């Protein structure tokens, strides 16, 4: 874990070494990994669309991604989040291929494991995602084949080792220092506002005194704030109109995606559900 920015995972830094060696500590040297990740994401979405649906779907997915504001913005900015997303997509595609070719379990494990060392969010999201991926893929038959057992075991060992290393960095390497500074539970001003709100609501509430603490308390208020913040990620304001308001993360005058993409997302969900039902 590097100390910059209150703790940064080392994945992006180490994988940038060849490009910094070629171009020096310049903008191309630092950003080349992110640029190539953006191109890799386009390619992987084509391959996944073709594999899961048909070639036309893959071409449409890759074309939409190619001119998508978030892909262009994050690719040119040199963000570790983009490299981590490339690793996760590579791991998902490899896992899908492993059903027929079990050796891809090893590449999948490497992709998932290295993603943990590239962007901290995946330490929380991947454990929730794995059961869905395994359920959808129905990977049991390929795992229990003779070749599948060995490759799956090797991949599992690789992923466990990388996960343990990531966990050790979380608790001893201070890799989550930034998360500790920005999460809602460590903000003193927000804590004071919550206390004031609870006291005010208890003072005007018509509920019996014995029930007040069950409806007006810190856990309830924090849950509301967490829910509101999470749902903002799916709002029209964030996705289409303004984005997150930080010019480093999006085009500033618009959101992360085009309105057409927002509509196509729901069309894609319907198509996916229809295919699954069949």
mmCIF file of N, CA and C in Angstrom, residues 131-187:
data_model
loop_
_atom_site.group_PDB
_atom_site.id
_atom_site.type_symbol
_atom_site.label_atom_id
_atom_site.label_comp_id
_atom_site.label_asym_id
_atom_site.label_seq_id
_atom_site.Cartn_x
_atom_site.Cartn_y
_atom_site.Cartn_z
ATOM 1 N N UNK A 131 -21.521 -15.273 -5.716
ATOM 2 C CA UNK A 131 -22.639 -16.243 -5.744
ATOM 3 C C UNK A 131 -23.522 -16.092 -6.977
ATOM 4 N N UNK A 132 -23.754 -14.851 -7.415
ATOM 5 C CA UNK A 132 -24.569 -14.614 -8.602
ATOM 6 C C UNK A 132 -23.884 -15.145 -9.856
ATOM 7 N N UNK A 133 -22.576 -14.920 -9.942
ATOM 8 C CA UNK A 133 -21.818 -15.397 -11.101
ATOM 9 C C UNK A 133 -21.814 -16.912 -11.170
ATOM 10 N N UNK A 134 -21.573 -17.555 -10.037
ATOM 11 C CA UNK A 134 -21.529 -19.022 -9.993
ATOM 12 C C UNK A 134 -22.903 -19.601 -10.297
ATOM 13 N N UNK A 135 -23.951 -18.978 -9.740
ATOM 14 C CA UNK A 135 -25.311 -19.458 -9.980
ATOM 15 C C UNK A 135 -25.684 -19.321 -11.456
ATOM 16 N N UNK A 136 -25.381 -18.157 -12.046
ATOM 17 C CA UNK A 136 -25.743 -17.932 -13.445
ATOM 18 C C UNK A 136 -24.951 -18.856 -14.366
ATOM 19 N N UNK A 137 -23.677 -19.024 -14.068
ATOM 20 C CA UNK A 137 -22.817 -19.807 -14.941
ATOM 21 C C UNK A 137 -23.039 -21.305 -14.777
ATOM 22 N N UNK A 138 -23.540 -21.722 -13.605
ATOM 23 C CA UNK A 138 -23.724 -23.147 -13.358
ATOM 24 C C UNK A 138 -22.418 -23.895 -13.520
ATOM 25 N N UNK A 139 -21.395 -23.437 -12.802
ATOM 26 C CA UNK A 139 -20.040 -23.930 -13.027
ATOM 27 C C UNK A 139 -19.769 -25.295 -12.406
ATOM 28 N N UNK A 140 -20.736 -25.883 -11.722
ATOM 29 C CA UNK A 140 -20.507 -27.133 -10.995
ATOM 30 C C UNK A 140 -19.981 -28.263 -11.846
ATOM 31 N N UNK A 141 -20.565 -28.484 -13.035
ATOM 32 C CA UNK A 141 -20.171 -29.615 -13.875
ATOM 33 C C UNK A 141 -18.716 -29.516 -14.315
ATOM 34 N N UNK A 142 -18.292 -28.319 -14.714
ATOM 35 C CA UNK A 142 -16.914 -28.167 -15.166
ATOM 36 C C UNK A 142 -15.930 -28.299 -14.017
ATOM 37 N N UNK A 143 -16.347 -27.899 -12.816
ATOM 38 C CA UNK A 143 -15.457 -28.003 -11.649
ATOM 39 C C UNK A 143 -15.211 -29.452 -11.285
ATOM 40 N N UNK A 144 -16.237 -30.283 -11.372
ATOM 41 C CA UNK A 144 -16.115 -31.671 -10.932
ATOM 42 C C UNK A 144 -15.552 -32.606 -12.005
ATOM 43 N N UNK A 145 -15.233 -32.077 -13.185
ATOM 44 C CA UNK A 145 -14.543 -32.901 -14.172
ATOM 45 C C UNK A 145 -13.098 -33.088 -13.737
ATOM 46 N N UNK A 146 -12.404 -34.033 -14.349
ATOM 47 C CA UNK A 146 -11.036 -34.353 -13.929
ATOM 48 C C UNK A 146 -10.096 -33.167 -14.109
ATOM 49 N N UNK A 147 -10.148 -32.516 -15.275
ATOM 50 C CA UNK A 147 -9.308 -31.344 -15.504
ATOM 51 C C UNK A 147 -9.818 -30.150 -14.701
ATOM 52 N N UNK A 148 -11.133 -30.073 -14.569
ATOM 53 C CA UNK A 148 -11.722 -28.945 -13.869
ATOM 54 C C UNK A 148 -11.304 -28.860 -12.422
ATOM 55 N N UNK A 149 -11.219 -30.005 -11.751
ATOM 56 C CA UNK A 149 -10.856 -30.020 -10.332
ATOM 57 C C UNK A 149 -9.499 -29.386 -10.105
ATOM 58 N N UNK A 150 -8.499 -29.793 -10.908
ATOM 59 C CA UNK A 150 -7.137 -29.287 -10.727
ATOM 60 C C UNK A 150 -7.068 -27.792 -11.001
ATOM 61 N N UNK A 151 -7.619 -27.371 -12.128
ATOM 62 C CA UNK A 151 -7.548 -25.948 -12.488
ATOM 63 C C UNK A 151 -8.339 -25.083 -11.517
ATOM 64 N N UNK A 152 -9.491 -25.573 -11.093
ATOM 65 C CA UNK A 152 -10.297 -24.815 -10.135
ATOM 66 C C UNK A 152 -9.564 -24.709 -8.802
ATOM 67 N N UNK A 153 -8.921 -25.781 -8.371
ATOM 68 C CA UNK A 153 -8.177 -25.773 -7.106
ATOM 69 C C UNK A 153 -7.001 -24.802 -7.181
ATOM 70 N N UNK A 154 -6.261 -24.817 -8.296
ATOM 71 C CA UNK A 154 -5.134 -23.894 -8.453
ATOM 72 C C UNK A 154 -5.636 -22.447 -8.425
ATOM 73 N N UNK A 155 -6.731 -22.201 -9.170
ATOM 74 C CA UNK A 155 -7.303 -20.860 -9.177
ATOM 75 C C UNK A 155 -7.776 -20.430 -7.804
ATOM 76 N N UNK A 156 -8.388 -21.358 -7.069
ATOM 77 C CA UNK A 156 -8.882 -21.040 -5.730
ATOM 78 C C UNK A 156 -7.736 -20.692 -4.789
ATOM 79 N N UNK A 157 -6.643 -21.434 -4.874
ATOM 80 C CA UNK A 157 -5.470 -21.165 -4.037
ATOM 81 C C UNK A 157 -4.904 -19.782 -4.359
ATOM 82 N N UNK A 158 -4.800 -19.469 -5.661
ATOM 83 C CA UNK A 158 -4.276 -18.163 -6.072
ATOM 84 C C UNK A 158 -5.151 -17.036 -5.525
ATOM 85 N N UNK A 159 -6.454 -17.209 -5.664
ATOM 86 C CA UNK A 159 -7.360 -16.157 -5.193
ATOM 87 C C UNK A 159 -7.310 -16.006 -3.679
ATOM 88 N N UNK A 160 -7.238 -17.117 -2.956
ATOM 89 C CA UNK A 160 -7.168 -17.054 -1.491
ATOM 90 C C UNK A 160 -5.895 -16.335 -1.042
ATOM 91 N N UNK A 161 -4.777 -16.660 -1.676
ATOM 92 C CA UNK A 161 -3.507 -16.017 -1.318
ATOM 93 C C UNK A 161 -3.574 -14.504 -1.561
ATOM 94 N N UNK A 162 -4.106 -14.114 -2.712
ATOM 95 C CA UNK A 162 -4.224 -12.691 -3.010
ATOM 96 C C UNK A 162 -5.229 -12.007 -2.082
ATOM 97 N N UNK A 163 -6.289 -12.718 -1.706
ATOM 98 C CA UNK A 163 -7.289 -12.165 -0.791
ATOM 99 C C UNK A 163 -6.716 -11.964 0.608
ATOM 100 N N UNK A 164 -5.942 -12.955 1.074
ATOM 101 C CA UNK A 164 -5.315 -12.840 2.394
ATOM 102 C C UNK A 164 -4.340 -11.665 2.416
ATOM 103 N N UNK A 165 -3.587 -11.513 1.327
ATOM 104 C CA UNK A 165 -2.658 -10.388 1.240
ATOM 105 C C UNK A 165 -3.419 -9.059 1.249
ATOM 106 N N UNK A 166 -4.537 -9.007 0.523
ATOM 107 C CA UNK A 166 -5.352 -7.790 0.504
ATOM 108 C C UNK A 166 -5.930 -7.495 1.887
ATOM 109 N N UNK A 167 -6.361 -8.554 2.592
ATOM 110 C CA UNK A 167 -6.911 -8.372 3.935
ATOM 111 C C UNK A 167 -5.840 -7.862 4.898
ATOM 112 N N UNK A 168 -4.629 -8.406 4.764
ATOM 113 C CA UNK A 168 -3.545 -7.958 5.643
ATOM 114 C C UNK A 168 -3.219 -6.491 5.396
ATOM 115 N N UNK A 169 -3.309 -6.046 4.129
ATOM 116 C CA UNK A 169 -3.067 -4.642 3.820
ATOM 117 C C UNK A 169 -4.168 -3.753 4.377
ATOM 118 N N UNK A 170 -5.372 -4.305 4.452
ATOM 119 C CA UNK A 170 -6.484 -3.538 5.018
ATOM 120 C C UNK A 170 -6.257 -3.243 6.492
ATOM 121 N N UNK A 171 -5.773 -4.242 7.240
ATOM 122 C CA UNK A 171 -5.658 -4.102 8.693
ATOM 123 C C UNK A 171 -4.280 -3.644 9.155
ATOM 124 N N UNK A 172 -3.243 -3.936 8.372
ATOM 125 C CA UNK A 172 -1.885 -3.564 8.813
ATOM 126 C C UNK A 172 -1.211 -2.557 7.896
ATOM 127 N N UNK A 173 -1.634 -2.505 6.626
ATOM 128 C CA UNK A 173 -0.981 -1.606 5.678
ATOM 129 C C UNK A 173 -1.698 -0.292 5.478
ATOM 130 N N UNK A 174 -2.791 -0.103 6.200
ATOM 131 C CA UNK A 174 -3.569 1.137 6.152
ATOM 132 C C UNK A 174 -4.049 1.459 4.730
ATOM 133 N N UNK A 175 -4.413 0.419 3.981
ATOM 134 C CA UNK A 175 -4.882 0.644 2.616
ATOM 135 C C UNK A 175 -6.268 1.280 2.586
ATOM 136 N N UNK A 176 -6.971 1.239 3.710
ATOM 137 C CA UNK A 176 -8.312 1.823 3.748
ATOM 138 C C UNK A 176 -8.329 3.156 4.489
ATOM 139 N N UNK A 177 -7.190 3.819 4.529
ATOM 140 C CA UNK A 177 -7.124 5.103 5.217
ATOM 141 C C UNK A 177 -8.070 6.128 4.624
ATOM 142 N N UNK A 178 -8.150 6.161 3.293
ATOM 143 C CA UNK A 178 -9.037 7.112 2.632
ATOM 144 C C UNK A 178 -10.494 6.807 2.946
ATOM 145 N N UNK A 179 -10.843 5.510 2.937
ATOM 146 C CA UNK A 179 -12.216 5.129 3.262
ATOM 147 C C UNK A 179 -12.553 5.542 4.694
ATOM 148 N N UNK A 180 -11.586 5.389 5.584
ATOM 149 C CA UNK A 180 -11.808 5.766 6.975
ATOM 150 C C UNK A 180 -12.057 7.251 7.142
ATOM 151 N N UNK A 181 -11.514 8.048 6.219
ATOM 152 C CA UNK A 181 -11.669 9.497 6.329
ATOM 153 C C UNK A 181 -12.962 10.020 5.712
ATOM 154 N N UNK A 182 -13.492 9.307 4.709
ATOM 155 C CA UNK A 182 -14.621 9.863 3.949
ATOM 156 C C UNK A 182 -15.955 9.182 4.237
ATOM 157 N N UNK A 183 -15.965 8.051 4.957
ATOM 158 C CA UNK A 183 -17.244 7.372 5.163
ATOM 159 C C UNK A 183 -18.116 8.147 6.159
ATOM 160 N N UNK A 184 -19.418 7.910 6.109
ATOM 161 C CA UNK A 184 -20.380 8.717 6.863
ATOM 162 C C UNK A 184 -20.247 8.543 8.373
ATOM 163 N N UNK A 185 -19.625 7.462 8.819
ATOM 164 C CA UNK A 185 -19.562 7.188 10.256
ATOM 165 C C UNK A 185 -18.416 7.926 10.952
ATOM 166 N N UNK A 186 -17.528 8.548 10.176
ATOM 167 C CA UNK A 186 -16.378 9.232 10.779
ATOM 168 C C UNK A 186 -16.456 10.755 10.632
ATOM 169 N N UNK A 187 -17.562 11.263 10.116
ATOM 170 C CA UNK A 187 -17.702 12.705 9.901
ATOM 171 C C UNK A 187 -18.345 13.348 11.133
#
